[in-house]
PDB file of C-alpha atoms in Angstrom:
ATOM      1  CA  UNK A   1     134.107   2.081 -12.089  1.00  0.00           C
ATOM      2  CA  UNK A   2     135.103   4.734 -14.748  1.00  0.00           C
ATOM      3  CA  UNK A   3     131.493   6.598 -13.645  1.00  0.00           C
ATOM      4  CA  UNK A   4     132.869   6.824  -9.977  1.00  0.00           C
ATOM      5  CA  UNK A   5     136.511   7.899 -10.759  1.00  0.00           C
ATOM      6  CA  UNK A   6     134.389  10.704 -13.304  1.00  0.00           C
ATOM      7  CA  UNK A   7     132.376  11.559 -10.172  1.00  0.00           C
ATOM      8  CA  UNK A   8     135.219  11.485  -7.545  1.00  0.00           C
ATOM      9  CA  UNK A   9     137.567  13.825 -10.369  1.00  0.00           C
ATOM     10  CA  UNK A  10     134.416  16.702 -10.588  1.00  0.00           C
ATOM     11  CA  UNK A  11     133.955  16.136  -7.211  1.00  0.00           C
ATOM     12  CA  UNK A  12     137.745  16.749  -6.453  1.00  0.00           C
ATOM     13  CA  UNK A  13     137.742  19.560  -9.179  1.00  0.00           C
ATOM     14  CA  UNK A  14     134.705  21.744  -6.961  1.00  0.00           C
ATOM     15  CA  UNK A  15     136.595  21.233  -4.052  1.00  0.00           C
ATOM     16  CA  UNK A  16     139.646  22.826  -5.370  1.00  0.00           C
ATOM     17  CA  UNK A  17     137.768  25.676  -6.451  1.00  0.00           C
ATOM     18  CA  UNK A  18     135.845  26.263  -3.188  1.00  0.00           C
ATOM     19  CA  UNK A  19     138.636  25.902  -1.203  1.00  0.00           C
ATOM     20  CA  UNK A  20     141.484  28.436  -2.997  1.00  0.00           C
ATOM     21  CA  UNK A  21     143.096  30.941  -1.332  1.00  0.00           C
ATOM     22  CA  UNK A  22     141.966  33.072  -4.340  1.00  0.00           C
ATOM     23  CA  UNK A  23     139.113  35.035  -5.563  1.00  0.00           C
ATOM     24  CA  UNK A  24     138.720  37.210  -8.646  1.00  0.00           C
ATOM     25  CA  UNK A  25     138.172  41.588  -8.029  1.00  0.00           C
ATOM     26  CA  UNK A  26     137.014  43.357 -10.642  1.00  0.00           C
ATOM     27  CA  UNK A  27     137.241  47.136 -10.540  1.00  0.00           C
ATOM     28  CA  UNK A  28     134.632  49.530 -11.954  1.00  0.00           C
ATOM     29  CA  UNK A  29     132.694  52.978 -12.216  1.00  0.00           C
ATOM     30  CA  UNK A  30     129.054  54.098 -12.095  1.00  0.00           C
ATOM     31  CA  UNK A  31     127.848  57.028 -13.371  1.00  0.00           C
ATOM     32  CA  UNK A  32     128.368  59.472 -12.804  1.00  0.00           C
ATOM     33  CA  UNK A  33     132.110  59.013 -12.750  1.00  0.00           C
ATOM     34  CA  UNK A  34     132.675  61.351 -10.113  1.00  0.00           C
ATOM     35  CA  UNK A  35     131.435  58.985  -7.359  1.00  0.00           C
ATOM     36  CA  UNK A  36     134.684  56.650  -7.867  1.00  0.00           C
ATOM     37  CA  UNK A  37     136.420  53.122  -7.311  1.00  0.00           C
ATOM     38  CA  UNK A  38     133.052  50.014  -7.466  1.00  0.00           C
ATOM     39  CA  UNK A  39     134.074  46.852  -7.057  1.00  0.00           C
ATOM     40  CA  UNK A  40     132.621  42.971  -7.404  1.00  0.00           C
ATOM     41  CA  UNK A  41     134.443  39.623  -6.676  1.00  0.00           C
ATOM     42  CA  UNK A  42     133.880  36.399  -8.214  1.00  0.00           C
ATOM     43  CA  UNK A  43     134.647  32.501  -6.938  1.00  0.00           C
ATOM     44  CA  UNK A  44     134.682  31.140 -10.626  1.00  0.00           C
ATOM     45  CA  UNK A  45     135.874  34.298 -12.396  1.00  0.00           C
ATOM     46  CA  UNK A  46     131.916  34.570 -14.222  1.00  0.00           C
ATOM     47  CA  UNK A  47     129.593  35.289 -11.736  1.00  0.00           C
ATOM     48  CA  UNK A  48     130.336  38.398  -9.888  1.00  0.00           C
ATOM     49  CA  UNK A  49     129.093  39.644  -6.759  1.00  0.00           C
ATOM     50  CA  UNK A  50     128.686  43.368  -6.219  1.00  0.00           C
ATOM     51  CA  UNK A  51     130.876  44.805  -3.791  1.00  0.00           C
ATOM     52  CA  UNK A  52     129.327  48.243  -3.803  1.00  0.00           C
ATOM     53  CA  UNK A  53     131.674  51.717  -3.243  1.00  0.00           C
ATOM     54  CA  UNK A  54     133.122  54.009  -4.480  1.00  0.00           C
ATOM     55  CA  UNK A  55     135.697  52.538  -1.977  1.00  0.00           C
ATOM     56  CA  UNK A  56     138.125  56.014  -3.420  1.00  0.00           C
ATOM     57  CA  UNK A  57     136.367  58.847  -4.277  1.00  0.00           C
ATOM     58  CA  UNK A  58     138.644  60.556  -7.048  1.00  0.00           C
ATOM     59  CA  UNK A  59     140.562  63.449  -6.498  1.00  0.00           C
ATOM     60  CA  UNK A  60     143.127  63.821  -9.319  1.00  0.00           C
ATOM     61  CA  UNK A  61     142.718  65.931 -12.623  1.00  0.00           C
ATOM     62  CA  UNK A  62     140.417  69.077 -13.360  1.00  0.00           C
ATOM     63  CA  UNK A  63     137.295  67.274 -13.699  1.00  0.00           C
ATOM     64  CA  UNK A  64     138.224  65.081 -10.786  1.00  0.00           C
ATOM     65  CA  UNK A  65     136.460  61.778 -12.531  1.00  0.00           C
ATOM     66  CA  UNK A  66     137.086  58.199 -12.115  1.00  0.00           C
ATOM     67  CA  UNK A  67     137.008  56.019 -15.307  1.00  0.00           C
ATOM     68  CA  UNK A  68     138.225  53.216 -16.733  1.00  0.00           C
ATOM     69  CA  UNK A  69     139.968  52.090 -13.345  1.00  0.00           C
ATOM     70  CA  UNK A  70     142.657  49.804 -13.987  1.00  0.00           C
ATOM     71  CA  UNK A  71     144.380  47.637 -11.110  1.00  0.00           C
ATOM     72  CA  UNK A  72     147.505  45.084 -10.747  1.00  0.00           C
ATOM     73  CA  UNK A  73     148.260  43.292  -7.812  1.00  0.00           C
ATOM     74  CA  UNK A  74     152.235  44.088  -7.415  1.00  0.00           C
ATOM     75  CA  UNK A  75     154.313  41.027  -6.257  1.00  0.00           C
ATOM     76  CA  UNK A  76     155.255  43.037  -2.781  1.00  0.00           C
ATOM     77  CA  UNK A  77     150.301  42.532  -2.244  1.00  0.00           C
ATOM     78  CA  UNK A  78     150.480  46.072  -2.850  1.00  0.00           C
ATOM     79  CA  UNK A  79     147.271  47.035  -5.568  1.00  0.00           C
ATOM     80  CA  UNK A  80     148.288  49.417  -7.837  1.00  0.00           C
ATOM     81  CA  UNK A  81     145.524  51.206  -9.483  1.00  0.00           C
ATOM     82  CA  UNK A  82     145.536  54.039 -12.267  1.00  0.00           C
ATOM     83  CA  UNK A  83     142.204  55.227 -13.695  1.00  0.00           C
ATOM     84  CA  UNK A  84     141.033  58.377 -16.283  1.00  0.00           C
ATOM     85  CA  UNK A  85     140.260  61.590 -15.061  1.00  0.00           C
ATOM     86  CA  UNK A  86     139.269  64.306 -17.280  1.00  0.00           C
ATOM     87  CA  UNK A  87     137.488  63.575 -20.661  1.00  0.00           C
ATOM     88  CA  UNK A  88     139.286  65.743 -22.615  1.00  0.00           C
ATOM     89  CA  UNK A  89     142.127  67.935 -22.113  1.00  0.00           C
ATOM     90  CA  UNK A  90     144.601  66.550 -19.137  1.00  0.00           C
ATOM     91  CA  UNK A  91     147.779  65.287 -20.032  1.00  0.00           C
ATOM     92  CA  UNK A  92     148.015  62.338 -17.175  1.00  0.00           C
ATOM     93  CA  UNK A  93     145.736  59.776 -14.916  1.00  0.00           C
ATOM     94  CA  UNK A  94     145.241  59.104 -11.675  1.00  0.00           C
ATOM     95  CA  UNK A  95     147.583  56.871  -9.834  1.00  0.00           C
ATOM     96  CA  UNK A  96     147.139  55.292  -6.110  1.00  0.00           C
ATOM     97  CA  UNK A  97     147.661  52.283  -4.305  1.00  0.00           C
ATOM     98  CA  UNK A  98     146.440  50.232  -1.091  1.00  0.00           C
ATOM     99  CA  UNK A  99     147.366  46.944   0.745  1.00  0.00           C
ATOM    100  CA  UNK A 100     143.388  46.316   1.575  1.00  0.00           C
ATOM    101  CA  UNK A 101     141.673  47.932  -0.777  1.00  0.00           C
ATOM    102  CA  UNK A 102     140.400  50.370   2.099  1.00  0.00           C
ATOM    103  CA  UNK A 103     142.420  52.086   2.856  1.00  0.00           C
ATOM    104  CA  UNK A 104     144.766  54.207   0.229  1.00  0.00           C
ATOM    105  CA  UNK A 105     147.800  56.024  -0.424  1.00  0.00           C
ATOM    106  CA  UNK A 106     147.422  59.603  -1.595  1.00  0.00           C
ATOM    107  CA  UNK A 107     146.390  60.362  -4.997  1.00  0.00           C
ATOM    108  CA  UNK A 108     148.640  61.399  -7.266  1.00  0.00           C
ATOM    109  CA  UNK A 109     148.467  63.217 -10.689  1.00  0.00           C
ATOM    110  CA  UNK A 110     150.833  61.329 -13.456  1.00  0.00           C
ATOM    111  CA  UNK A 111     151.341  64.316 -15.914  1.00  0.00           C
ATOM    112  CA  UNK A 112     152.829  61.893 -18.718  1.00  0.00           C
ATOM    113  CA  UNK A 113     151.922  63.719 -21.777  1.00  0.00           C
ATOM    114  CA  UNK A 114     153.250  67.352 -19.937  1.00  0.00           C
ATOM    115  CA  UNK A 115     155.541  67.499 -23.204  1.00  0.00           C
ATOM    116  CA  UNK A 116     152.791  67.480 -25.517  1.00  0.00           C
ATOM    117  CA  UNK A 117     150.887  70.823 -25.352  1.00  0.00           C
ATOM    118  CA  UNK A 118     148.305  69.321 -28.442  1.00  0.00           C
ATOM    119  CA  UNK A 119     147.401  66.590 -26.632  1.00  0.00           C
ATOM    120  CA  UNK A 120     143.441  65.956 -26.922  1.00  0.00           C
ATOM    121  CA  UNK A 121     143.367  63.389 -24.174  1.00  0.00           C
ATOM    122  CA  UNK A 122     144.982  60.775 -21.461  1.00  0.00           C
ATOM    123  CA  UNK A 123     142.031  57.915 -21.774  1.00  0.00           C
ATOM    124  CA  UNK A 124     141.726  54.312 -20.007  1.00  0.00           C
ATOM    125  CA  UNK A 125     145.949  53.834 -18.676  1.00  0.00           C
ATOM    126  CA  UNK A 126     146.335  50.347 -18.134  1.00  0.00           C
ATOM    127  CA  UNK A 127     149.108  48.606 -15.922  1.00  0.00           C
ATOM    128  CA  UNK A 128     150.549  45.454 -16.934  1.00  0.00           C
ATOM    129  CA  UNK A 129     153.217  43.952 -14.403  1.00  0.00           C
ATOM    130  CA  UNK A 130     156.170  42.792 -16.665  1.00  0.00           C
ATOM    131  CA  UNK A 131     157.931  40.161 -14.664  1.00  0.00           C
ATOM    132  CA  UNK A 132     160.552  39.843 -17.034  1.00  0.00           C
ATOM    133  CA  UNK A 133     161.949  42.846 -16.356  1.00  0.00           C
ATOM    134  CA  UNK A 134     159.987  43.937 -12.972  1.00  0.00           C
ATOM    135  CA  UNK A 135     158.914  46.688 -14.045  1.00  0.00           C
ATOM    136  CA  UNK A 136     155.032  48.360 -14.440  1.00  0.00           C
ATOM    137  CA  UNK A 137     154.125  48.863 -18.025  1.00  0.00           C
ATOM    138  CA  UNK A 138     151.355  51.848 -18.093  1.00  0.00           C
ATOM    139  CA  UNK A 139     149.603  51.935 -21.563  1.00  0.00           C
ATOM    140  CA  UNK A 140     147.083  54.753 -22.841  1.00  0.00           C
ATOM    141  CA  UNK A 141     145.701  56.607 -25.583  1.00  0.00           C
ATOM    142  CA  UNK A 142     146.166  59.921 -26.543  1.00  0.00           C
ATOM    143  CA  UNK A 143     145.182  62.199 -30.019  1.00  0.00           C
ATOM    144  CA  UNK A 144     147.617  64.673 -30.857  1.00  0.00           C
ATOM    145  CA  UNK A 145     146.183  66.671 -33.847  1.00  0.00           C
ATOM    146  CA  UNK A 146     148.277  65.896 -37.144  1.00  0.00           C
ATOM    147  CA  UNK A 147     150.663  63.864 -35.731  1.00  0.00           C
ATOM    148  CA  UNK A 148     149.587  60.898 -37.841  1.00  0.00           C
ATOM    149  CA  UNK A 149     148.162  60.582 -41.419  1.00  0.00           C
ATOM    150  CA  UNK A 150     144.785  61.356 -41.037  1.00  0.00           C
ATOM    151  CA  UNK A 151     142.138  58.400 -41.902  1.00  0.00           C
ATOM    152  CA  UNK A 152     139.120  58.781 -41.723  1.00  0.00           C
ATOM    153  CA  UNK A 153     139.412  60.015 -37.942  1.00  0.00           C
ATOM    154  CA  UNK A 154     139.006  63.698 -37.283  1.00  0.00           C
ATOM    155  CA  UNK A 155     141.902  64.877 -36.343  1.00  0.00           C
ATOM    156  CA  UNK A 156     140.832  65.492 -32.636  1.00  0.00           C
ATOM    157  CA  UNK A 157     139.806  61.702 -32.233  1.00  0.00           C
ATOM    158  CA  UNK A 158     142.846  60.163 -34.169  1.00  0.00           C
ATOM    159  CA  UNK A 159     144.412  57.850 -31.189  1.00  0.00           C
ATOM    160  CA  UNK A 160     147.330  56.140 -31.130  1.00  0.00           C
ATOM    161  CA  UNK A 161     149.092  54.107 -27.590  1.00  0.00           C
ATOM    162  CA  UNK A 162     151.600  55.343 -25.505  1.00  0.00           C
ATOM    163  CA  UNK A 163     153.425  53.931 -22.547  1.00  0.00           C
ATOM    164  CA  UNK A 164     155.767  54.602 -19.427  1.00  0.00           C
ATOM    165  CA  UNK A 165     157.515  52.142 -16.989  1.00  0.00           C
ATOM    166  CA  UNK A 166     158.258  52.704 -13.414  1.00  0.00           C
ATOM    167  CA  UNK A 167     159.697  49.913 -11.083  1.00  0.00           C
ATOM    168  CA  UNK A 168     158.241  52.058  -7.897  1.00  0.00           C
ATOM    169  CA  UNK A 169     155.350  54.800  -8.846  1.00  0.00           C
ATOM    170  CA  UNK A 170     157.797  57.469  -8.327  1.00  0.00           C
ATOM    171  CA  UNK A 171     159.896  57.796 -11.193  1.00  0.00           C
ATOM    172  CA  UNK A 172     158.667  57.063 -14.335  1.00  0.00           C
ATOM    173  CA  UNK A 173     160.334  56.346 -17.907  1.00  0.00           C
ATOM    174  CA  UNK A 174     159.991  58.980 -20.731  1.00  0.00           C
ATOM    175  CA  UNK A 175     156.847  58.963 -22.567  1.00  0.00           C
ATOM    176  CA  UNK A 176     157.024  56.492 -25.741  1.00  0.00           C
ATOM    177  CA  UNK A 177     154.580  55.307 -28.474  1.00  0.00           C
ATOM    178  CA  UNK A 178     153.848  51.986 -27.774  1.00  0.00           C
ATOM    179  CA  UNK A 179     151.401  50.920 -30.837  1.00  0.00           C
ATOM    180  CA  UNK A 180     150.797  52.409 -34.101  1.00  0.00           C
ATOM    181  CA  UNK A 181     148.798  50.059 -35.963  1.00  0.00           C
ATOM    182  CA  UNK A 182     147.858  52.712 -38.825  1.00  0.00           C
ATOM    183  CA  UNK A 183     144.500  53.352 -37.599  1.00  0.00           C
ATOM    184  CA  UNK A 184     142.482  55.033 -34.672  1.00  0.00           C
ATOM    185  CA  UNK A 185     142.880  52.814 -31.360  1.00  0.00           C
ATOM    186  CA  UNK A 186     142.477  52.513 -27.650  1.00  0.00           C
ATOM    187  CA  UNK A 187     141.459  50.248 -24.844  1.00  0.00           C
ATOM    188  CA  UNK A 188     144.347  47.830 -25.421  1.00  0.00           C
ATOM    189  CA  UNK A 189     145.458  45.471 -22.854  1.00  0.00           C
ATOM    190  CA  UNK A 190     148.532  43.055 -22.746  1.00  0.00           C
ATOM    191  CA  UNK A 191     148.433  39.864 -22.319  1.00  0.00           C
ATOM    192  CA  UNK A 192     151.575  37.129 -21.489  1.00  0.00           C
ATOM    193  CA  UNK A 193     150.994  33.445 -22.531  1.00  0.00           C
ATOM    194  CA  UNK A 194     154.470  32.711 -21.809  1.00  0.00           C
ATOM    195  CA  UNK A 195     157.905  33.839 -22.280  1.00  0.00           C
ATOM    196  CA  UNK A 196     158.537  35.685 -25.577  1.00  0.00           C
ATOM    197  CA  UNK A 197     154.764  34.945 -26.677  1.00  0.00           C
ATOM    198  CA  UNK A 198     152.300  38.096 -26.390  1.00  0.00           C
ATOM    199  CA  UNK A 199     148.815  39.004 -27.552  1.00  0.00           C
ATOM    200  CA  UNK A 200     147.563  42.866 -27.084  1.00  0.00           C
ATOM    201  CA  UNK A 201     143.431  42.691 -27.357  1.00  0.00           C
ATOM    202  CA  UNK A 202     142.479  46.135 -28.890  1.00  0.00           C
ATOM    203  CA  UNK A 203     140.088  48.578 -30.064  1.00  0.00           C
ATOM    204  CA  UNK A 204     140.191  49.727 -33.450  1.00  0.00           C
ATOM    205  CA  UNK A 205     138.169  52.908 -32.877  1.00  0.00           C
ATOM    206  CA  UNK A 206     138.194  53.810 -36.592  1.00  0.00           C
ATOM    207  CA  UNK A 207     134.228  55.080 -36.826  1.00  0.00           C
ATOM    208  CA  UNK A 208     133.247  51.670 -39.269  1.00  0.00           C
ATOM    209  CA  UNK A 209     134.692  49.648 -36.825  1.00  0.00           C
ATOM    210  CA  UNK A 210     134.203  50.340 -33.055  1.00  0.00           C
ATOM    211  CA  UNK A 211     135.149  46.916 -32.195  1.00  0.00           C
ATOM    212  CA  UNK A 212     137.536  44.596 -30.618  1.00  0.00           C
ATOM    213  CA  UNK A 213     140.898  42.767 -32.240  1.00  0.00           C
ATOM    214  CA  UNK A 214     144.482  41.005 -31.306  1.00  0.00           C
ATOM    215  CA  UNK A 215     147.853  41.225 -32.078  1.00  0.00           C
ATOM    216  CA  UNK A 216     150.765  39.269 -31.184  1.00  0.00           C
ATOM    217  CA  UNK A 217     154.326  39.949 -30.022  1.00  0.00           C
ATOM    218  CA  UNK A 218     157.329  38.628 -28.493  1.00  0.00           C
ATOM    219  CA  UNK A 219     157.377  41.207 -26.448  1.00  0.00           C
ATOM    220  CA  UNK A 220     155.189  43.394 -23.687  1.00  0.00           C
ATOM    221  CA  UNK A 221     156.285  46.339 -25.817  1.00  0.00           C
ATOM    222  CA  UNK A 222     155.916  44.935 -28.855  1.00  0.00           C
ATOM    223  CA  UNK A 223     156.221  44.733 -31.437  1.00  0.00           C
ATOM    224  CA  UNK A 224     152.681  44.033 -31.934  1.00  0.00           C
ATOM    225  CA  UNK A 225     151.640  42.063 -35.736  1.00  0.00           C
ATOM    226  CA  UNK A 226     149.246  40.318 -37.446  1.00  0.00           C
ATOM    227  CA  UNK A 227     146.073  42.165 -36.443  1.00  0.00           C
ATOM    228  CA  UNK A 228     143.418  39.914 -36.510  1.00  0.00           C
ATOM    229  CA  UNK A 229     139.891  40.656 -37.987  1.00  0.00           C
ATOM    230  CA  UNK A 230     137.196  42.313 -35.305  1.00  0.00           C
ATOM    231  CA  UNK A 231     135.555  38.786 -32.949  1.00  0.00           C
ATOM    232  CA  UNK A 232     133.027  41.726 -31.568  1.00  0.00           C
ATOM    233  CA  UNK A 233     129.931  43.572 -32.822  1.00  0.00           C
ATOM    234  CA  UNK A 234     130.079  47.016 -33.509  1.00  0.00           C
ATOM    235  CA  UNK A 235     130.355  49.682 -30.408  1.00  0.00           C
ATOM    236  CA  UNK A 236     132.210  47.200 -28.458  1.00  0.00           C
ATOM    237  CA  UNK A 237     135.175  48.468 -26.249  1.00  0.00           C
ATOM    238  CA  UNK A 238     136.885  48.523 -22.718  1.00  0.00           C
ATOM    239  CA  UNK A 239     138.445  44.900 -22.829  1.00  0.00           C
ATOM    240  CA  UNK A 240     139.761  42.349 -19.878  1.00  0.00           C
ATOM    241  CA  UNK A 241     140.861  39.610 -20.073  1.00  0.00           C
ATOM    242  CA  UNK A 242     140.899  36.337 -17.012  1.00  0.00           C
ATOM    243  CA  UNK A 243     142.530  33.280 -17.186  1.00  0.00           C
ATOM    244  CA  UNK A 244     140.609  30.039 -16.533  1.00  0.00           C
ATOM    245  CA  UNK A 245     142.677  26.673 -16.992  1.00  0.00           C
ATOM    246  CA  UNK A 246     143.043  26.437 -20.495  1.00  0.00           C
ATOM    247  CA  UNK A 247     141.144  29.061 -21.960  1.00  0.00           C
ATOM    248  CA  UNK A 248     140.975  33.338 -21.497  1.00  0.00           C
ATOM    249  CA  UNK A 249     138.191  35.229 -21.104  1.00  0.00           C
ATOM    250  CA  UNK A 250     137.818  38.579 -22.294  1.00  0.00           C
ATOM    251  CA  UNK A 251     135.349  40.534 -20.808  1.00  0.00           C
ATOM    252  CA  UNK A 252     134.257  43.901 -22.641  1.00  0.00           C
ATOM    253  CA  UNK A 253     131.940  46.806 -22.556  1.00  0.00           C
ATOM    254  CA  UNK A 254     129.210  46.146 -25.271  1.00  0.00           C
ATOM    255  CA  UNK A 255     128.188  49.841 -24.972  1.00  0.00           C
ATOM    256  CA  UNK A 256     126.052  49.915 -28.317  1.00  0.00           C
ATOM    257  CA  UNK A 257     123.606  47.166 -27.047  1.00  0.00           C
ATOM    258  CA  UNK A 258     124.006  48.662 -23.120  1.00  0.00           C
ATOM    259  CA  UNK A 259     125.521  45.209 -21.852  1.00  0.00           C
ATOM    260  CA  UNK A 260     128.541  43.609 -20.671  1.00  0.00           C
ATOM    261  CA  UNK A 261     129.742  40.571 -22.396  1.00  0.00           C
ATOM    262  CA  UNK A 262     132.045  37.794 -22.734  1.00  0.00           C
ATOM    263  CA  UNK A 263     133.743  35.585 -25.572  1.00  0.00           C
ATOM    264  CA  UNK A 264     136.101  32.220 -24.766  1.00  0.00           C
ATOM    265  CA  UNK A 265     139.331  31.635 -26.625  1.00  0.00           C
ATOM    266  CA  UNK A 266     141.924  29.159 -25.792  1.00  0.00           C
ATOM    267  CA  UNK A 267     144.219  30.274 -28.841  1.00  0.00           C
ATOM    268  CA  UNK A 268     142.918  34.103 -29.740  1.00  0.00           C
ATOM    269  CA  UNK A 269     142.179  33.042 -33.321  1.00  0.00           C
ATOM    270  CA  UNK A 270     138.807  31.194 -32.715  1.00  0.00           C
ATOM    271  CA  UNK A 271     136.507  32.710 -30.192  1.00  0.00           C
ATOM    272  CA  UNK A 272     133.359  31.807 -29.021  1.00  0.00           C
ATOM    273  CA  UNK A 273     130.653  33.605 -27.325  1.00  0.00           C
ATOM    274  CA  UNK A 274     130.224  33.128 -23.131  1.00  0.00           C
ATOM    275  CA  UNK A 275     127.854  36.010 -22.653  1.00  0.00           C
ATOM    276  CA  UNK A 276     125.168  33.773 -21.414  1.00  0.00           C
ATOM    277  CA  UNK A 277     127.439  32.255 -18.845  1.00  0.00           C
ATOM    278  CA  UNK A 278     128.224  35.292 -17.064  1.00  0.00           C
ATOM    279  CA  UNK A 279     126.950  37.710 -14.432  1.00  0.00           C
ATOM    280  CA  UNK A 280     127.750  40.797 -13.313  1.00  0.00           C
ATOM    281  CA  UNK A 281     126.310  43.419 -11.435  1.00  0.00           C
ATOM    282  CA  UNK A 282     123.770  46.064 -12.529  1.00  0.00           C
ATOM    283  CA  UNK A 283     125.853  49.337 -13.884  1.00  0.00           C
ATOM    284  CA  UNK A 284     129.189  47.539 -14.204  1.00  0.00           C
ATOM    285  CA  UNK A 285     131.319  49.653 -16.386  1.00  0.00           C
ATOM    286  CA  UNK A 286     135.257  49.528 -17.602  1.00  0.00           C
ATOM    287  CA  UNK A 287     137.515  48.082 -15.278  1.00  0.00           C
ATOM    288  CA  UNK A 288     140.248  45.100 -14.912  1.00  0.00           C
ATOM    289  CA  UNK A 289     140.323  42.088 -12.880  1.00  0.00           C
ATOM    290  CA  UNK A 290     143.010  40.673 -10.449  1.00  0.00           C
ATOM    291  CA  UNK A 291     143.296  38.401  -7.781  1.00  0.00           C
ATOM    292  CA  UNK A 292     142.394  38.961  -4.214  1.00  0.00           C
ATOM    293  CA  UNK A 293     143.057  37.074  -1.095  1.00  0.00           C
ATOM    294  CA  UNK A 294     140.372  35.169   0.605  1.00  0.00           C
ATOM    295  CA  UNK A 295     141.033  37.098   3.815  1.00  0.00           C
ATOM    296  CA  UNK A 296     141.596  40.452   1.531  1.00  0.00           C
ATOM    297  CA  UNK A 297     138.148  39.640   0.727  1.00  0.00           C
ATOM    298  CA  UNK A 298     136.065  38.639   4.047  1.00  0.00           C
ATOM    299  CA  UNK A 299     138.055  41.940   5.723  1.00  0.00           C
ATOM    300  CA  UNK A 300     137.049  43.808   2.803  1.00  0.00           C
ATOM    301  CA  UNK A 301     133.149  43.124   2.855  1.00  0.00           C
ATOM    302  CA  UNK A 302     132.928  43.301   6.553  1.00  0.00           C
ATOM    303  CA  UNK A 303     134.669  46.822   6.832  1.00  0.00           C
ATOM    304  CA  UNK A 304     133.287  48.787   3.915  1.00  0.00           C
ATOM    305  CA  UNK A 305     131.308  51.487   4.432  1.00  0.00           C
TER     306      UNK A 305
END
């Protein structure tokens, strides 16, 4: 009897799956990252089927580049995506948004860091949707030469996080630092467990490092403590992170080795390694992952180009 009830509750658990009105996206670029916006979709958020693209070819900046495309799923089904567009020396990303992921709003040029004339860089914004407040969190990092005490970062490469808010993509808070953690550091990416409980996965891009850490707050702004030590190899960077039941995934970049992988944590203090569980296509690089509609979906792969 208990064997049939354990066959009937996996059996149950499959059907779920199948059946939800939900599928993982997960954005990306190829390079070179002036072709644009890739995308794949997943069933069980860890095998991912390529999508193909560049479904927007980018426009925005001087070096009119796509990187690092980031993308939140607003509560209105609108996507909201920001991404990187000029290696060095803009002072804002690209911002645009779309109801099918086919067809898009105009892109726009957020000049965020226009009242910093040092300012090295804009690299990887990422949107976080605080519901909270309902409000759009927008997190990068920037180097501004000798504005912090200099480790053992030139001063060119010396990153700290900034952030603005904006409840509608048209008016946007003033520019604030949103993490200084004492060290070099981008790629970071907010996280909500639940009310007043926060974790920020980031990169400490000091040079011995070059790999991936958390920190908690009770906040989405922070503040952001007890930096944990690195649970990634060196040259490790461009997190994500998915929620399955009761454990995240985070999904990063493992640029040094030329692979993506994967590590499982339930807690973010013990994390264990689900590279060989995952799949993604060939040339995936830096993005985020939402949710997409089943329908979003099916319309999506039979219209693209």
């Amino acid at each position: 009897m208990k064997k049939i009830l354990f066959i009937l509750t996996i059996a149950l658990s499959t059907w779920s799956c199948s059946n939800s009105k939900q599928a993982y996206l997960f954005t990306s670029f190829r390079e070179p990252a002036t072709d644009g916006l890739y995308l794949a979709s997943s069933e069980d958020g860890y095998h991912w089927k390529d999508l193909g693209g560049p479904y927007l070819k980018p426009e925005a900046g001087k070096s009119k580049i796509m990187r690092d495309p980031s993308i939140v799923k607003g509560k209105d089904n609108v996507y909201h995506m920001v991404w990187t567009t000029d290696w060095k020396g803009g002072d804002g990303f690209g911002y645009a948004s779309s109801k099918d992921l086919l067809h898009w709003s105009e892109q726009q040029y957020i000049h965020v860091m226009k009242n910093e004339p040092e300012v090295v860089n804009v690299w990887a914004p990422e949107i976080f949707y605080d519901d909270e407040q309902d409000r759009y969190i927008i997190i990068w990092a920037s180097t501004i030469p000798f504005r912090f005490e200099k480790g053992v970062e030139d001063e060119k490469n010396n990153h700290r996080m900034y952030y603005v808010t904006t409840k509608d993509f048209k008016t946007f808070s003033d520019t604030k630092l949103f993490f200084e953690p004492g060290f070099s550091v981008i790629d970071c990416v907010i996280v909500k467990r639940a009310k007043n409980d926060y974790v920020l996965v980031l990169k400490d891009n000091t040079r011995p490092m070059r790999n991936l850490k958390v920190a908690f707050g009770k906040t989405p702004l922070g503040p952001f403590e007890n930096i944990s030590e690195p649970y990634t190899a060196y040259l490790s960077e461009g997190p994500t992170v998915l929620k399955k039941a009761n454990d995240w995934l985070i999904y990063y970049d493992n640029y040094g080795a030329k692979n993506y992988k994967a590590v499982k944590t339930s807690d973010f203090k013990k994390f264990e390694d689900a590279s060989s569980q995952i799949q993604l296509p060939e040339g995936h690089k830096h993005g985020t992952i939402t949710t997409i509609s089943k329908k979003t979906l099916k319309n999506l792969i039979e219209n693209k180009k």
